[in-house]
């Protein structure tokens, strides 16, 4: 670095002022104008966070939201050069620092994660996998849409108004999120068994029969006819929703 | 050529109609690197119709921090994949003390900053294997200046041997905020290095301060300064209309594009200047 200590220090002081609002002495500045930098920088961060976390923003009081954003921007050095990705750091910061708001709203950490997953899935780079578009859902090897996330929550942050979530809602909620070819992000209620089968499919394409066999072997149980019918219905719907994007090219038929 | 800053706000209408018909579009690479899904599809459709110019936001060329080479390599891939005609960045810093700020802060006009920034521009040009254009930014306060703004800019352009993105609105804004003659400022710029011009609107927030918002239409005095610039330039360069907020009807943006185009053509008609 060819910068002298004073030049570096002045830059650091201005940047620090933008993040914290605390202004150190900087020679030559126009004091009545410098606050615009703090305002402009803060607005960018606040806007991005509000866009990424609209439900959280709606849930928190204005004071709570502003406090959380200020705390984040003051104390966390944002690492992503891509501003759209910065809100993930907000979620991570609140979780890592065990922010008091997470205690007040026991489901807040999950709500933030749920909201971030939607952003990330919507924006993430395309993942290309080969799959035949035509095939038989009952006999073909199912190819999983790689643009998905498997989620488990203790609170129903994905399907209940955040302001109405209560401690008594605590339970186990399994959700599959994926992006369809239109770019829409779809959240589907699921179960531990279906999540496990999706995990099998994330390894390689399998037929429904192979899924049944693998699941039954792993858990040493027999799926009832009713269970099997229910799972088949799930995968038929998953195909319509493009969570299953097609069929394996080789050994298509079992 | 007069282009438009491509915004997601008007992406769909832009694709589905011919109301807005720029010669090219401009995007910030950091808003599109690693993006897939709906926006990638839209972006690819737009790229089929229009040449791409790029204007970075996060390289932080004036930062005391190390250059982000991982990011720069991604930019290089993006420029090559999209066949970007120009890559420009701001003469400012947006990262300091290992923290991104996501806005453009003014670099102190000091001799050591000239050395530091020039070296970084050269490094970026070497890595990207292309000349980059550096934009004069709007600023609302100087920071510990040892040099005049014009001296600072010209020394960097000379030492880095880079191109100049002349944002005419920024010159107007700075001349108002820091009370100097905008035309005299433009007269002192090395016109041979100008490869690209930006035009935009701004917001006057007090009797002594204008903020460069890109949220309003271009005002007449800035059109006048643009006309003056074209006469001084005496050659055609691509011009961009920037509109980032308060996006109006596309028709209104096209009217601004037409006006810029007419001013440019009129200025260049006076003599047999080369045209792009």
Short mmCIF file of C-alpha atoms in Angstrom, two decimals:
data_model
loop_
_atom_site.label_atom_id
_atom_site.label_comp_id
_atom_site.label_asym_id
_atom_site.label_seq_id
_atom_site.Cartn_x
_atom_site.Cartn_y
_atom_site.Cartn_z
CA UNK A 1 0.00 0.00 0.00
CA UNK A 2 1.38 3.37 -1.00
CA UNK A 3 -0.99 5.34 1.20
CA UNK A 4 0.56 7.34 3.99
CA UNK A 5 -0.83 6.97 7.50
CA UNK A 6 -2.77 10.28 7.35
CA UNK A 7 -4.54 9.47 4.06
CA UNK A 8 -5.42 5.98 5.22
CA UNK A 9 -6.61 7.32 8.57
CA UNK A 10 -8.85 9.94 6.96
CA UNK A 11 -10.45 7.31 4.73
CA UNK A 12 -10.90 4.99 7.66
CA UNK A 13 -12.45 7.77 9.74
CA UNK A 14 -14.98 8.61 7.03
CA UNK A 15 -15.87 4.95 6.52
CA UNK A 16 -16.17 4.42 10.24
CA UNK A 17 -18.43 7.46 10.52
CA UNK A 18 -20.69 6.00 7.82
CA UNK A 19 -20.99 2.76 9.74
CA UNK A 20 -21.22 4.07 13.29
CA UNK A 21 -22.33 7.71 13.08
CA UNK A 22 -19.33 8.71 15.22
CA UNK A 23 -17.30 11.38 13.47
CA UNK A 24 -13.59 11.74 14.20
CA UNK A 25 -11.62 14.80 13.13
CA UNK A 26 -11.04 14.91 9.38
CA UNK A 27 -9.28 17.99 8.04
CA UNK A 28 -11.03 19.97 5.34
CA UNK A 29 -14.47 18.39 5.58
CA UNK A 30 -17.69 20.32 5.25
CA UNK A 31 -19.36 19.31 8.49
CA UNK A 32 -22.88 20.23 7.42
CA UNK A 33 -22.60 17.95 4.37
CA UNK A 34 -20.78 14.90 5.70
CA UNK A 35 -23.89 13.45 7.33
CA UNK A 36 -25.28 12.77 3.84
CA UNK A 37 -22.69 10.01 3.43
CA UNK A 38 -23.90 8.30 6.59
CA UNK A 39 -27.50 8.71 5.42
CA UNK A 40 -26.85 7.39 1.90
CA UNK A 41 -24.81 4.40 3.04
CA UNK A 42 -27.33 3.51 5.75
CA UNK A 43 -30.23 3.78 3.31
CA UNK A 44 -28.64 1.34 0.89
CA UNK A 45 -28.12 -1.23 3.64
CA UNK A 46 -31.55 -0.66 5.17
CA UNK A 47 -33.31 -0.90 1.79
CA UNK A 48 -31.56 -4.14 0.90
CA UNK A 49 -32.42 -5.65 4.27
CA UNK A 50 -36.05 -4.56 4.07
CA UNK A 51 -36.32 -6.08 0.60
CA UNK A 52 -34.75 -9.36 1.72
CA UNK A 53 -36.69 -9.62 4.98
CA UNK A 54 -40.11 -8.03 4.44
CA UNK A 55 -41.86 -10.30 6.96
CA UNK A 56 -39.28 -9.64 9.66
CA UNK A 57 -39.47 -5.93 8.94
CA UNK A 58 -43.23 -6.09 9.34
CA UNK A 59 -42.95 -8.13 12.53
CA UNK A 60 -40.48 -5.96 14.43
CA UNK A 61 -41.27 -2.53 15.77
CA UNK A 62 -39.58 0.35 13.93
CA UNK A 63 -37.25 0.80 16.92
CA UNK A 64 -36.34 -2.90 17.01
CA UNK A 65 -35.66 -2.98 13.26
CA UNK A 66 -33.55 0.16 13.30
CA UNK A 67 -31.64 -1.09 16.34
CA UNK A 68 -30.88 -4.41 14.67
CA UNK A 69 -29.78 -2.79 11.40
CA UNK A 70 -27.58 -0.28 13.22
CA UNK A 71 -26.07 -2.96 15.41
CA UNK A 72 -25.34 -5.09 12.34
CA UNK A 73 -23.83 -2.36 10.21
CA UNK A 74 -21.80 -0.87 13.06
CA UNK A 75 -20.33 -4.11 14.31
CA UNK A 76 -20.20 -6.38 11.31
CA UNK A 77 -17.76 -5.81 8.42
CA UNK A 78 -19.83 -6.70 5.36
CA UNK A 79 -17.85 -9.07 3.18
CA UNK A 80 -19.83 -9.51 0.02
CA UNK A 81 -18.98 -7.19 -2.90
CA UNK A 82 -22.44 -8.05 -4.22
CA UNK A 83 -24.96 -6.02 -2.28
CA UNK A 84 -27.83 -8.45 -2.94
CA UNK A 85 -25.93 -11.10 -0.98
CA UNK A 86 -25.26 -8.83 2.02
CA UNK A 87 -28.57 -9.65 3.79
CA UNK A 88 -27.36 -13.20 4.39
CA UNK A 89 -24.68 -11.67 6.60
CA UNK A 90 -27.42 -9.91 8.59
CA UNK A 91 -29.07 -13.24 9.36
CA UNK A 92 -25.71 -14.79 10.26
CA UNK A 93 -24.77 -11.81 12.43
CA UNK A 94 -27.98 -11.92 14.47
CA UNK A 95 -27.61 -15.69 14.92
CA UNK A 96 -23.89 -15.60 15.76
CA UNK A 97 -24.22 -12.77 18.27
CA UNK A 98 -27.36 -14.32 19.81
CA UNK A 99 -29.11 -11.00 19.34
CA UNK A 100 -31.65 -10.24 22.12
CA UNK A 101 -34.44 -10.09 19.51
CA UNK A 102 -34.01 -13.84 18.97
CA UNK A 103 -35.04 -14.32 22.59
CA UNK A 104 -38.01 -12.00 22.36
CA UNK A 105 -39.17 -13.71 19.16
CA UNK A 106 -38.12 -17.39 19.54
CA UNK A 107 -38.97 -18.09 15.89
CA UNK A 108 -37.08 -15.08 14.49
CA UNK A 109 -33.90 -16.93 13.54
CA UNK A 110 -35.98 -19.43 11.54
CA UNK A 111 -38.04 -16.66 9.98
CA UNK A 112 -34.88 -14.89 8.81
CA UNK A 113 -33.54 -18.14 7.38
CA UNK A 114 -36.84 -18.84 5.62
CA UNK A 115 -36.84 -15.37 4.07
CA UNK A 116 -33.19 -15.61 3.06
CA UNK A 117 -33.66 -19.03 1.43
CA UNK A 118 -36.34 -17.52 -0.79
CA UNK A 119 -33.99 -14.73 -1.88
CA UNK A 120 -31.08 -17.07 -2.44
CA UNK A 121 -33.10 -19.62 -4.40
CA UNK A 122 -34.64 -16.89 -6.54
CA UNK A 123 -31.27 -15.36 -7.34
CA UNK A 124 -28.86 -18.32 -7.34
CA UNK A 125 -26.92 -19.38 -10.38
CA UNK A 126 -28.60 -21.92 -12.62
CA UNK A 127 -27.60 -25.52 -11.97
CA UNK A 128 -27.89 -27.56 -15.10
CA UNK A 129 -28.63 -31.31 -14.94
CA UNK A 130 -29.57 -33.61 -17.76
CA UNK A 131 -33.04 -35.14 -17.65
CA UNK A 132 -35.52 -36.56 -20.13
CA UNK A 133 -38.70 -34.54 -20.06
CA UNK A 134 -40.89 -37.50 -20.83
CA UNK A 135 -41.12 -40.59 -18.72
CA UNK A 136 -43.25 -42.51 -16.31
CA UNK A 137 -43.42 -41.26 -12.75
CA UNK A 138 -44.06 -44.77 -11.45
CA UNK A 139 -41.30 -46.57 -13.29
CA UNK A 140 -38.77 -43.97 -14.43
CA UNK A 141 -35.78 -42.85 -12.44
CA UNK A 142 -36.65 -39.44 -11.01
CA UNK A 143 -34.24 -36.55 -11.52
CA UNK A 144 -34.32 -34.01 -8.72
CA UNK A 145 -34.30 -30.29 -9.41
CA UNK A 146 -30.88 -29.26 -7.99
CA UNK A 147 -32.20 -25.76 -7.28
CA UNK A 148 -33.71 -26.69 -3.94
CA UNK A 149 -33.24 -26.39 -0.19
CA UNK A 150 -34.43 -28.81 2.49
CA UNK A 151 -35.64 -27.00 5.58
CA UNK A 152 -36.79 -27.98 9.02
CA UNK A 153 -38.33 -25.51 11.43
CA UNK A 154 -39.53 -25.56 15.00
CA UNK A 155 -42.14 -22.91 14.20
CA UNK A 156 -44.43 -22.58 11.18
CA UNK A 157 -42.62 -19.53 9.80
CA UNK A 158 -43.36 -20.68 6.25
CA UNK A 159 -47.14 -20.82 6.45
CA UNK A 160 -48.37 -18.74 9.37
CA UNK A 161 -48.54 -14.98 9.82
CA UNK A 162 -45.43 -14.19 11.86
CA UNK A 163 -47.39 -11.90 14.15
CA UNK A 164 -49.67 -14.80 15.09
CA UNK A 165 -47.00 -17.41 15.80
CA UNK A 166 -47.12 -18.52 19.44
CA UNK A 167 -44.97 -20.70 21.67
CA UNK A 168 -47.71 -23.32 21.44
CA UNK A 169 -46.99 -23.60 17.69
CA UNK A 170 -43.66 -25.18 18.52
CA UNK A 171 -43.27 -28.50 16.77
CA UNK A 172 -41.46 -30.03 13.81
CA UNK A 173 -42.09 -28.62 10.36
CA UNK A 174 -40.38 -30.00 7.27
CA UNK A 175 -40.35 -27.93 4.13
CA UNK A 176 -38.87 -28.32 0.67
CA UNK A 177 -38.10 -25.12 -1.21
CA UNK A 178 -37.30 -25.17 -4.92
CA UNK A 179 -37.16 -22.92 -7.96
CA UNK A 180 -39.22 -23.86 -11.00
CA UNK A 181 -38.34 -23.07 -14.61
CA UNK A 182 -40.25 -19.79 -14.43
CA UNK A 183 -37.91 -18.76 -11.63
CA UNK A 184 -40.61 -18.90 -8.96
CA UNK A 185 -39.66 -20.20 -5.53
CA UNK A 186 -42.12 -22.77 -4.18
CA UNK A 187 -42.29 -23.99 -0.58
CA UNK A 188 -43.88 -27.40 -0.02
CA UNK A 189 -44.80 -28.91 3.34
CA UNK A 190 -43.13 -32.25 3.74
CA UNK A 191 -42.25 -34.97 6.25
CA UNK A 192 -39.03 -36.57 7.55
CA UNK A 193 -39.59 -39.59 5.29
CA UNK A 194 -40.06 -37.49 2.17
CA UNK A 195 -37.11 -35.28 3.07
CA UNK A 196 -34.98 -38.43 3.36
CA UNK A 197 -36.17 -39.64 -0.05
CA UNK A 198 -35.31 -36.26 -1.54
CA UNK A 199 -31.86 -36.65 -0.01
CA UNK A 200 -31.53 -40.03 -1.78
CA UNK A 201 -32.49 -38.37 -5.03
CA UNK A 202 -29.93 -35.64 -4.51
CA UNK A 203 -27.30 -38.38 -4.71
CA UNK A 204 -28.57 -39.93 -7.94
CA UNK A 205 -31.82 -40.49 -9.87
CA UNK A 206 -33.90 -43.34 -8.46
CA UNK A 207 -37.25 -44.84 -9.23
CA UNK A 208 -40.03 -44.69 -6.68
CA UNK A 209 -39.61 -48.42 -6.10
CA UNK A 210 -35.90 -47.92 -5.44
CA UNK A 211 -36.74 -45.09 -3.06
CA UNK A 212 -39.10 -47.35 -1.15
CA UNK A 213 -36.49 -50.09 -0.95
CA UNK A 214 -33.70 -47.80 0.20
CA UNK A 215 -35.89 -46.15 2.81
CA UNK A 216 -37.21 -49.46 4.14
CA UNK A 217 -33.70 -50.88 4.34
CA UNK A 218 -32.26 -47.85 6.13
CA UNK A 219 -35.01 -47.69 8.72
CA UNK A 220 -35.75 -51.42 8.84
CA UNK A 221 -39.50 -50.99 8.35
CA UNK A 222 -42.17 -51.69 5.80
CA UNK A 223 -44.12 -48.91 4.18
CA UNK A 224 -47.83 -49.60 4.22
CA UNK A 225 -49.88 -49.49 1.00
CA UNK A 226 -51.38 -46.25 2.21
CA UNK A 227 -47.91 -44.76 2.85
CA UNK A 228 -46.76 -45.83 -0.60
CA UNK A 229 -49.80 -44.29 -2.28
CA UNK A 230 -49.25 -41.07 -0.36
CA UNK A 231 -45.58 -40.95 -1.39
CA UNK A 232 -46.50 -41.58 -5.02
CA UNK A 233 -49.00 -38.71 -4.86
CA UNK A 234 -46.28 -36.49 -3.41
CA UNK A 235 -43.92 -37.29 -6.29
CA UNK A 236 -46.65 -36.86 -8.90
CA UNK A 237 -47.26 -33.41 -7.51
CA UNK A 238 -43.51 -32.76 -7.23
CA UNK A 239 -43.22 -33.51 -10.95
CA UNK A 240 -45.99 -31.03 -11.75
CA UNK A 241 -44.29 -28.43 -9.55
CA UNK A 242 -40.89 -29.16 -11.14
CA UNK A 243 -39.24 -30.33 -7.95
CA UNK A 244 -38.75 -33.45 -10.05
CA UNK A 245 -37.56 -32.12 -13.40
CA UNK A 246 -37.57 -35.30 -15.46
CA UNK A 247 -36.19 -38.78 -15.78
CA UNK A 248 -32.77 -40.39 -15.86
CA UNK A 249 -31.43 -40.95 -19.34
CA UNK A 250 -30.05 -44.43 -18.83
CA UNK A 251 -31.75 -47.44 -17.35
CA UNK A 252 -34.90 -45.41 -17.51
CA UNK A 253 -37.24 -48.30 -16.99
CA UNK A 254 -36.93 -50.64 -14.08
CA UNK B 1 -24.87 5.95 -29.48
CA UNK B 2 -27.01 6.76 -26.48
CA UNK B 3 -27.67 3.94 -24.04
CA UNK B 4 -29.69 3.37 -20.91
CA UNK B 5 -28.82 2.01 -17.49
CA UNK B 6 -30.72 -1.29 -17.46
CA UNK B 7 -32.96 -1.56 -14.40
CA UNK B 8 -34.98 -4.50 -13.15
CA UNK B 9 -37.75 -1.96 -12.44
CA UNK B 10 -38.51 -1.63 -16.15
CA UNK B 11 -37.05 -4.89 -17.45
CA UNK B 12 -40.30 -6.54 -18.52
CA UNK B 13 -41.85 -3.54 -20.26
CA UNK B 14 -38.52 -2.81 -21.91
CA UNK B 15 -38.44 -6.29 -23.44
CA UNK B 16 -42.09 -6.42 -24.41
CA UNK B 17 -42.33 -3.05 -26.14
CA UNK B 18 -40.30 -0.79 -28.40
CA UNK B 19 -41.05 2.35 -26.42
CA UNK B 20 -37.52 2.55 -25.10
CA UNK B 21 -34.98 2.02 -27.85
CA UNK B 22 -31.42 2.71 -26.65
CA UNK B 23 -28.28 1.93 -28.63
CA UNK B 24 -26.91 -0.13 -25.77
CA UNK B 25 -27.54 -1.01 -22.14
CA UNK B 26 -25.31 -0.67 -19.11
CA UNK B 27 -25.25 -2.79 -15.95
CA UNK B 28 -23.11 -3.12 -12.85
CA UNK B 29 -21.38 -6.53 -13.10
CA UNK B 30 -21.81 -7.12 -9.36
CA UNK B 31 -25.57 -7.06 -9.79
CA UNK B 32 -25.45 -9.86 -12.37
CA UNK B 33 -22.46 -12.07 -11.56
CA UNK B 34 -23.64 -15.47 -10.36
CA UNK B 35 -27.31 -14.66 -10.93
CA UNK B 36 -29.61 -17.30 -12.38
CA UNK B 37 -33.30 -18.03 -12.64
CA UNK B 38 -35.80 -15.42 -13.76
CA UNK B 39 -33.38 -12.51 -13.94
CA UNK B 40 -30.75 -14.44 -15.85
CA UNK B 41 -33.35 -15.34 -18.47
CA UNK B 42 -34.45 -11.71 -18.76
CA UNK B 43 -30.85 -10.55 -18.95
CA UNK B 44 -29.96 -13.00 -21.72
CA UNK B 45 -32.97 -11.84 -23.73
CA UNK B 46 -31.87 -8.22 -23.41
CA UNK B 47 -28.30 -9.13 -24.38
CA UNK B 48 -29.64 -10.65 -27.60
CA UNK B 49 -30.99 -7.23 -28.54
CA UNK B 50 -28.47 -4.75 -27.18
CA UNK B 51 -24.69 -4.40 -26.78
CA UNK B 52 -23.55 -4.31 -23.16
CA UNK B 53 -21.48 -1.68 -21.36
CA UNK B 54 -20.53 -2.26 -17.74
CA UNK B 55 -20.04 0.09 -14.84
CA UNK B 56 -18.72 -1.36 -11.59
CA UNK B 57 -19.70 -0.39 -8.07
CA UNK B 58 -17.70 -2.52 -5.66
CA UNK B 59 -14.14 -2.67 -6.93
CA UNK B 60 -13.28 0.17 -4.56
CA UNK B 61 -10.36 1.38 -6.62
CA UNK B 62 -9.54 4.09 -4.07
CA UNK B 63 -9.66 1.85 -1.03
CA UNK B 64 -6.80 1.47 1.43
CA UNK B 65 -7.73 -2.25 1.52
CA UNK B 66 -6.20 -4.80 -0.81
CA UNK B 67 -7.86 -5.26 -4.18
CA UNK B 68 -10.32 -8.15 -4.17
CA UNK B 69 -8.70 -10.36 -6.81
CA UNK B 70 -11.29 -13.13 -6.51
CA UNK B 71 -13.98 -10.62 -7.32
CA UNK B 72 -11.92 -9.11 -10.10
CA UNK B 73 -11.49 -12.50 -11.74
CA UNK B 74 -15.26 -12.97 -11.65
CA UNK B 75 -15.66 -9.57 -13.27
CA UNK B 76 -13.24 -10.62 -16.00
CA UNK B 77 -15.22 -13.78 -16.73
CA UNK B 78 -18.45 -11.77 -16.79
CA UNK B 79 -17.01 -9.17 -19.18
CA UNK B 80 -15.81 -11.88 -21.53
CA UNK B 81 -18.99 -13.96 -21.37
CA UNK B 82 -21.20 -10.95 -22.05
CA UNK B 83 -18.87 -9.40 -24.62
CA UNK B 84 -18.95 -6.16 -22.67
CA UNK B 85 -17.72 -3.21 -24.71
CA UNK B 86 -16.55 -1.04 -21.81
CA UNK B 87 -15.75 -1.63 -18.17
CA UNK B 88 -15.74 1.47 -16.06
CA UNK B 89 -15.43 2.11 -12.33
CA UNK B 90 -15.64 5.02 -9.94
CA UNK B 91 -12.79 7.17 -8.69
CA UNK B 92 -13.86 6.58 -5.12
CA UNK B 93 -13.81 3.89 -2.47
CA UNK B 94 -16.61 1.66 -1.26
CA UNK B 95 -14.71 -0.63 1.10
CA UNK B 96 -12.49 0.22 4.04
CA UNK B 97 -11.23 -1.61 7.14
CA UNK B 98 -12.35 -4.86 5.50
CA UNK B 99 -16.00 -3.72 5.34
CA UNK B 100 -18.05 -2.99 2.25
CA UNK B 101 -20.14 0.19 2.45
CA UNK B 102 -22.09 -0.16 -0.81
CA UNK B 103 -21.76 3.52 -1.69
CA UNK B 104 -19.13 5.78 -3.16
CA UNK B 105 -16.94 7.69 -0.71
CA UNK B 106 -14.57 10.44 -1.82
CA UNK B 107 -10.84 9.73 -1.91
CA UNK B 108 -8.62 12.37 -0.24
CA UNK B 109 -7.04 14.49 -2.97
CA UNK B 110 -3.50 13.71 -1.83
CA UNK B 111 -0.25 12.88 -3.61
CA UNK B 112 0.03 9.45 -2.03
CA UNK B 113 -3.56 8.66 -3.02
CA UNK B 114 -2.63 9.50 -6.62
CA UNK B 115 0.21 6.96 -6.47
CA UNK B 116 -1.90 4.36 -4.70
CA UNK B 117 -4.95 4.63 -6.96
CA UNK B 118 -2.92 4.81 -10.17
CA UNK B 119 -1.06 1.65 -9.29
CA UNK B 120 -4.32 -0.14 -8.56
CA UNK B 121 -5.87 0.97 -11.84
CA UNK B 122 -2.83 -0.35 -13.68
CA UNK B 123 -3.11 -3.65 -11.80
CA UNK B 124 -6.78 -3.93 -12.72
CA UNK B 125 -6.06 -3.12 -16.36
CA UNK B 126 -3.30 -5.74 -16.46
CA UNK B 127 -5.53 -8.39 -14.93
CA UNK B 128 -8.53 -7.59 -17.11
CA UNK B 129 -6.30 -7.21 -20.18
CA UNK B 130 -8.18 -4.08 -21.19
CA UNK B 131 -8.18 -0.37 -20.48
CA UNK B 132 -10.80 0.72 -17.99
CA UNK B 133 -12.60 4.05 -17.83
CA UNK B 134 -12.59 5.87 -14.50
CA UNK B 135 -15.51 8.06 -13.52
CA UNK B 136 -15.22 11.38 -11.73
CA UNK B 137 -17.68 11.01 -8.85
CA UNK B 138 -19.90 13.54 -7.17
CA UNK B 139 -18.72 14.49 -3.70
CA UNK B 140 -20.25 16.46 -0.90
CA UNK B 141 -17.16 17.22 1.12
CA UNK B 142 -13.45 17.15 0.38
CA UNK B 143 -11.31 14.97 2.65
CA UNK B 144 -7.99 16.44 3.79
CA UNK B 145 -7.12 17.75 0.31
CA UNK B 146 -3.56 18.58 -0.73
CA UNK B 147 -4.50 18.98 -4.39
CA UNK B 148 -7.32 20.53 -6.36
CA UNK B 149 -9.85 18.05 -7.66
CA UNK B 150 -8.82 18.63 -11.27
CA UNK B 151 -5.14 18.12 -10.42
CA UNK B 152 -5.95 14.91 -8.58
CA UNK B 153 -7.97 13.50 -11.47
CA UNK B 154 -5.53 14.47 -14.18
CA UNK B 155 -2.53 13.11 -12.31
CA UNK B 156 -4.28 9.74 -11.92
CA UNK B 157 -5.39 9.60 -15.55
CA UNK B 158 -1.84 10.33 -16.64
CA UNK B 159 -0.09 8.01 -14.22
CA UNK B 160 -2.51 5.11 -14.64
CA UNK B 161 -2.82 5.65 -18.39
CA UNK B 162 -6.51 4.84 -18.23
CA UNK B 163 -9.60 6.20 -19.93
CA UNK B 164 -12.02 8.76 -18.53
CA UNK B 165 -15.71 8.24 -18.01
CA UNK B 166 -16.90 11.83 -18.03
CA UNK B 167 -20.06 12.09 -15.96
CA UNK B 168 -21.26 15.53 -17.01
CA UNK B 169 -23.88 15.64 -14.28
CA UNK B 170 -21.22 14.93 -11.67
CA UNK B 171 -19.11 17.81 -12.94
CA UNK B 172 -22.18 20.05 -12.71
CA UNK B 173 -22.99 18.79 -9.19
CA UNK B 174 -19.40 19.24 -8.00
CA UNK B 175 -19.11 22.69 -9.55
CA UNK B 176 -22.24 23.73 -7.65
CA UNK B 177 -21.28 22.09 -4.36
CA UNK B 178 -17.69 23.36 -4.43
CA UNK B 179 -18.29 26.61 -6.27
CA UNK B 180 -16.23 26.39 -9.40
CA UNK B 181 -16.83 26.93 -13.10
CA UNK B 182 -17.95 23.62 -14.64
CA UNK B 183 -16.92 24.63 -18.17
CA UNK B 184 -13.48 25.69 -17.01
CA UNK B 185 -13.19 22.33 -15.24
CA UNK B 186 -14.07 20.46 -18.43
CA UNK B 187 -11.57 22.58 -20.38
CA UNK B 188 -8.83 21.25 -18.13
CA UNK B 189 -9.71 17.58 -18.61
CA UNK B 190 -7.70 15.51 -21.12
CA UNK B 191 -10.43 15.11 -23.75
CA UNK B 192 -8.40 12.49 -25.59
CA UNK B 193 -8.96 10.11 -22.70
CA UNK B 194 -12.76 10.44 -22.67
CA UNK B 195 -14.22 7.15 -23.85
CA UNK B 196 -17.67 7.33 -22.34
CA UNK B 197 -20.09 9.94 -21.02
CA UNK B 198 -22.73 9.61 -18.31
CA UNK B 199 -25.76 11.88 -18.01
CA UNK B 200 -28.24 11.89 -15.13
CA UNK B 201 -30.55 13.89 -12.93
CA UNK B 202 -29.90 15.02 -9.39
CA UNK B 203 -31.62 16.52 -6.36
CA UNK B 204 -30.90 19.93 -4.92
CA UNK B 205 -31.30 19.42 -1.17
CA UNK B 206 -30.33 22.94 -0.04
CA UNK B 207 -29.10 26.26 -1.39
CA UNK B 208 -25.56 24.96 -1.20
CA UNK B 209 -25.82 21.25 -1.88
CA UNK B 210 -26.87 18.94 -4.71
CA UNK B 211 -27.00 15.18 -4.20
CA UNK B 212 -26.33 12.96 -7.21
CA UNK B 213 -29.43 10.78 -6.95
CA UNK B 214 -30.09 9.57 -10.52
CA UNK B 215 -33.69 9.91 -9.45
CA UNK B 216 -34.83 12.89 -11.52
CA UNK B 217 -34.82 13.95 -15.15
CA UNK B 218 -31.75 15.73 -16.47
CA UNK B 219 -32.07 19.48 -15.97
CA UNK B 220 -31.41 22.07 -18.70
CA UNK B 221 -28.11 23.40 -17.31
CA UNK B 222 -26.72 19.85 -17.42
CA UNK B 223 -27.90 19.46 -21.02
CA UNK B 224 -26.13 22.75 -21.73
CA UNK B 225 -22.95 21.45 -20.12
CA UNK B 226 -23.27 18.28 -22.18
CA UNK B 227 -23.53 20.34 -25.36
CA UNK B 228 -20.46 22.31 -24.31
CA UNK B 229 -18.62 19.05 -23.60
CA UNK B 230 -19.48 17.65 -27.03
CA UNK B 231 -18.11 20.80 -28.67
CA UNK B 232 -14.90 20.47 -26.69
CA UNK B 233 -14.68 16.76 -27.37
CA UNK B 234 -15.12 17.15 -31.14
CA UNK B 235 -15.75 13.42 -31.60
CA UNK B 236 -18.45 10.92 -30.91
CA UNK B 237 -18.36 8.75 -27.79
CA UNK B 238 -21.10 6.58 -26.30
CA UNK B 239 -23.41 8.43 -23.92
CA UNK B 240 -25.46 6.83 -21.16
CA UNK B 241 -28.67 8.01 -19.56
CA UNK B 242 -28.70 6.91 -15.92
CA UNK B 243 -31.98 6.64 -14.06
CA UNK B 244 -31.89 4.54 -10.92
CA UNK B 245 -34.88 5.72 -8.87
CA UNK B 246 -38.31 7.24 -9.48
CA UNK B 247 -38.35 5.49 -12.82
CA UNK B 248 -40.81 7.35 -15.06
CA UNK B 249 -42.79 6.03 -18.04
CA UNK B 250 -40.40 4.57 -20.60
CA UNK B 251 -41.60 7.20 -23.06
CA UNK B 252 -40.07 9.89 -20.86
CA UNK B 253 -36.73 8.09 -20.79
CA UNK B 254 -36.82 7.83 -24.58
CA UNK B 255 -37.47 11.56 -24.83
CA UNK B 256 -34.33 12.17 -22.77
CA UNK B 257 -32.37 9.75 -24.97
CA UNK B 258 -33.62 11.55 -28.08
CA UNK B 259 -32.62 14.91 -26.68
CA UNK B 260 -29.13 13.66 -25.82
CA UNK B 261 -28.79 12.17 -29.27
CA UNK B 262 -29.94 15.39 -30.94
CA UNK B 263 -27.51 17.52 -28.93
CA UNK B 264 -24.70 15.17 -29.80
CA UNK B 265 -25.52 15.09 -33.50
CA UNK B 266 -25.91 18.83 -33.64
CA UNK B 267 -22.58 19.44 -31.91
CA UNK B 268 -20.81 17.01 -34.18
CA UNK B 269 -22.34 18.39 -37.39
CA UNK B 270 -20.49 21.64 -37.06
CA UNK B 271 -17.33 20.09 -38.39
CA UNK B 272 -16.62 16.77 -39.98
CA UNK B 273 -15.91 15.05 -36.72
CA UNK B 274 -15.59 11.30 -36.57
CA UNK B 275 -18.72 9.54 -35.40
CA UNK B 276 -19.22 6.26 -33.60
#
